Every structure is written in structure tokens, then in C-alpha cells.
Short mmCIF file of C-alpha atoms and ligand atoms in Angstrom, two decimals:
data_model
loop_
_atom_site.label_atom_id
_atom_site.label_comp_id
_atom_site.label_asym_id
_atom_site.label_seq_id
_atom_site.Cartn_x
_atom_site.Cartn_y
_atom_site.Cartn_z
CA UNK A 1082 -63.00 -8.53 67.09
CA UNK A 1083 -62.95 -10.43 70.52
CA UNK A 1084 -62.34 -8.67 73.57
CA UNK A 1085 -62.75 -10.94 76.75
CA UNK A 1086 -65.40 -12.46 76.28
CA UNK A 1087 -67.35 -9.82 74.26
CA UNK A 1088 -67.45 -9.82 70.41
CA UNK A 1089 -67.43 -6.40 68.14
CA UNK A 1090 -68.31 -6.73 64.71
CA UNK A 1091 -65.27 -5.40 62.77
CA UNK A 1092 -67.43 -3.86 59.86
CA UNK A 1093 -69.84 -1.70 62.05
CA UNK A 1094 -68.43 -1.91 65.33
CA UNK A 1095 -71.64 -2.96 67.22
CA UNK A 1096 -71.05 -5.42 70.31
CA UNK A 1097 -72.74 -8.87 70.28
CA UNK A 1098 -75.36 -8.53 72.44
CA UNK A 1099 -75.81 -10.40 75.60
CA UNK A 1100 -78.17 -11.64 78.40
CA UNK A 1101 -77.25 -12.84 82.09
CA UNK A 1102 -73.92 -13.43 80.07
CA UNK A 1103 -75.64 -15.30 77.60
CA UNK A 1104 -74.72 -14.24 73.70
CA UNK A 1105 -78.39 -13.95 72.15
CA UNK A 1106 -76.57 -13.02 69.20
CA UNK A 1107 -74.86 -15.19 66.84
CA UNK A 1108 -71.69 -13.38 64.70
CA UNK A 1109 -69.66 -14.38 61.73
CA UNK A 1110 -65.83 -15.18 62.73
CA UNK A 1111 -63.73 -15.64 60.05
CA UNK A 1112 -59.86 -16.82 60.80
CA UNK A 1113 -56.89 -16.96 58.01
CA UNK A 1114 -53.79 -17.36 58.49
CA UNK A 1115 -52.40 -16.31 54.76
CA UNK A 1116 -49.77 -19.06 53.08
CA UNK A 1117 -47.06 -19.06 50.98
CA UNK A 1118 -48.63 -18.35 47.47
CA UNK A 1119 -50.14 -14.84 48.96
CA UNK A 1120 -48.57 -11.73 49.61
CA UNK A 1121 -49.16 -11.84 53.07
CA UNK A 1122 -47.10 -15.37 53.77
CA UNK A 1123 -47.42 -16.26 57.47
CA UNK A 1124 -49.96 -13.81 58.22
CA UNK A 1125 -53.07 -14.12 60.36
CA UNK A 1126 -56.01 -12.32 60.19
CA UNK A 1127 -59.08 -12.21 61.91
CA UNK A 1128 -62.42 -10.70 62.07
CA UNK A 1129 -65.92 -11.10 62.94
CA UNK A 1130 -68.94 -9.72 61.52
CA UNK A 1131 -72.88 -9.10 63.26
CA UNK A 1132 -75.61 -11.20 60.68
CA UNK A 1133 -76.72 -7.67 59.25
CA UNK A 1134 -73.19 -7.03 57.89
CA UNK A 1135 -72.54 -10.73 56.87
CA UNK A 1136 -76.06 -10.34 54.59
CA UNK A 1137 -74.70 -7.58 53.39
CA UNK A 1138 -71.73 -9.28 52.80
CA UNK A 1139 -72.98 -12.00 51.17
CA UNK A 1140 -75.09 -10.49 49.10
CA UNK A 1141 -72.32 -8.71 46.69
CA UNK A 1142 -71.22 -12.55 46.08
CA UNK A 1143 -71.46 -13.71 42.22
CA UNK A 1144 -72.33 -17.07 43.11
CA UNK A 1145 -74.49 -17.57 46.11
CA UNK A 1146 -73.77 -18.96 49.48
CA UNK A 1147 -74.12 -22.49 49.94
CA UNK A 1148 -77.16 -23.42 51.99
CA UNK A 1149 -77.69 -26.27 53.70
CA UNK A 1150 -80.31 -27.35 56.64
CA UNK A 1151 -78.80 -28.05 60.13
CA UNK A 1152 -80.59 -31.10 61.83
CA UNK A 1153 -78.91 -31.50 64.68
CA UNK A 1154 -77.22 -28.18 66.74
CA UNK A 1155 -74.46 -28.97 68.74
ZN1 LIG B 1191 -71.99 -5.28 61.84
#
């Protein structure tokens, strides 16, 4: 959840932590806005989640997350 420029994680509620305004913490932000074929036509939603919860997350997935290496970071 954004507030400002601070980020909660919607799962455990912990804020994104941050140095001399700096996040040192990278989150999960997921945005949907929900079409036609779902029950929730014309819907967003939005949340974010800290890396602990997104592992968590993750890890109740059947198939695996896709992994790939990052050369270059924007
Ligand atoms: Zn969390």
C-alpha cells in the first residue's frame, strides 16, 4: 500500500524501510485492473508485498517462479 512516498506491505503491514530518503528495501507491487471475463469487471486492485512475504508467497506456487539473471539494472 503506498502512502506518500512510503510503501506498507499489505500482507504484514511493515513499512519499506528507508535511509536519508533512500528505499534500502525493495517490495513487490502488484497492479490489476480486473476485465470483462472476471467477476470483478472494471475493477482495480492493488497491493504490495515486503520480499519475506513475497517468498512466502511464492513458495505455495505449483510451478515455480520464473528466474532469470538481470545484466544490466536500470
Ligand atoms: Zn510483509
Amino acid at each position: 500500500m503506498k502512502k506518500g512516498n512510503e510503501i506498507f506491505c499489505n500482507k504484514c503491514g511493515k513499512k519499506r524501510k528507508v535511509q536519508n530518503e533512500i528505499p534500502v528495501e525493495d517490495f513487490v507491487s502488484v497492479q490489476k485492473t480486473w476485465g470483462f471475463f472476471s467477476d470483478k469487471d472494471g475493477v482495480a486492485h492493488e497491493f504490495d508485498l515486503c520480499e519475506e512475504c513475497y517468498d512466502e508467497f511464492v513458495r505455495q506456487f505449483c510451478i515455480p517462479v520464473e528466474e532469470t539473471e538481470v545484466k544490466e539494472m536500470l
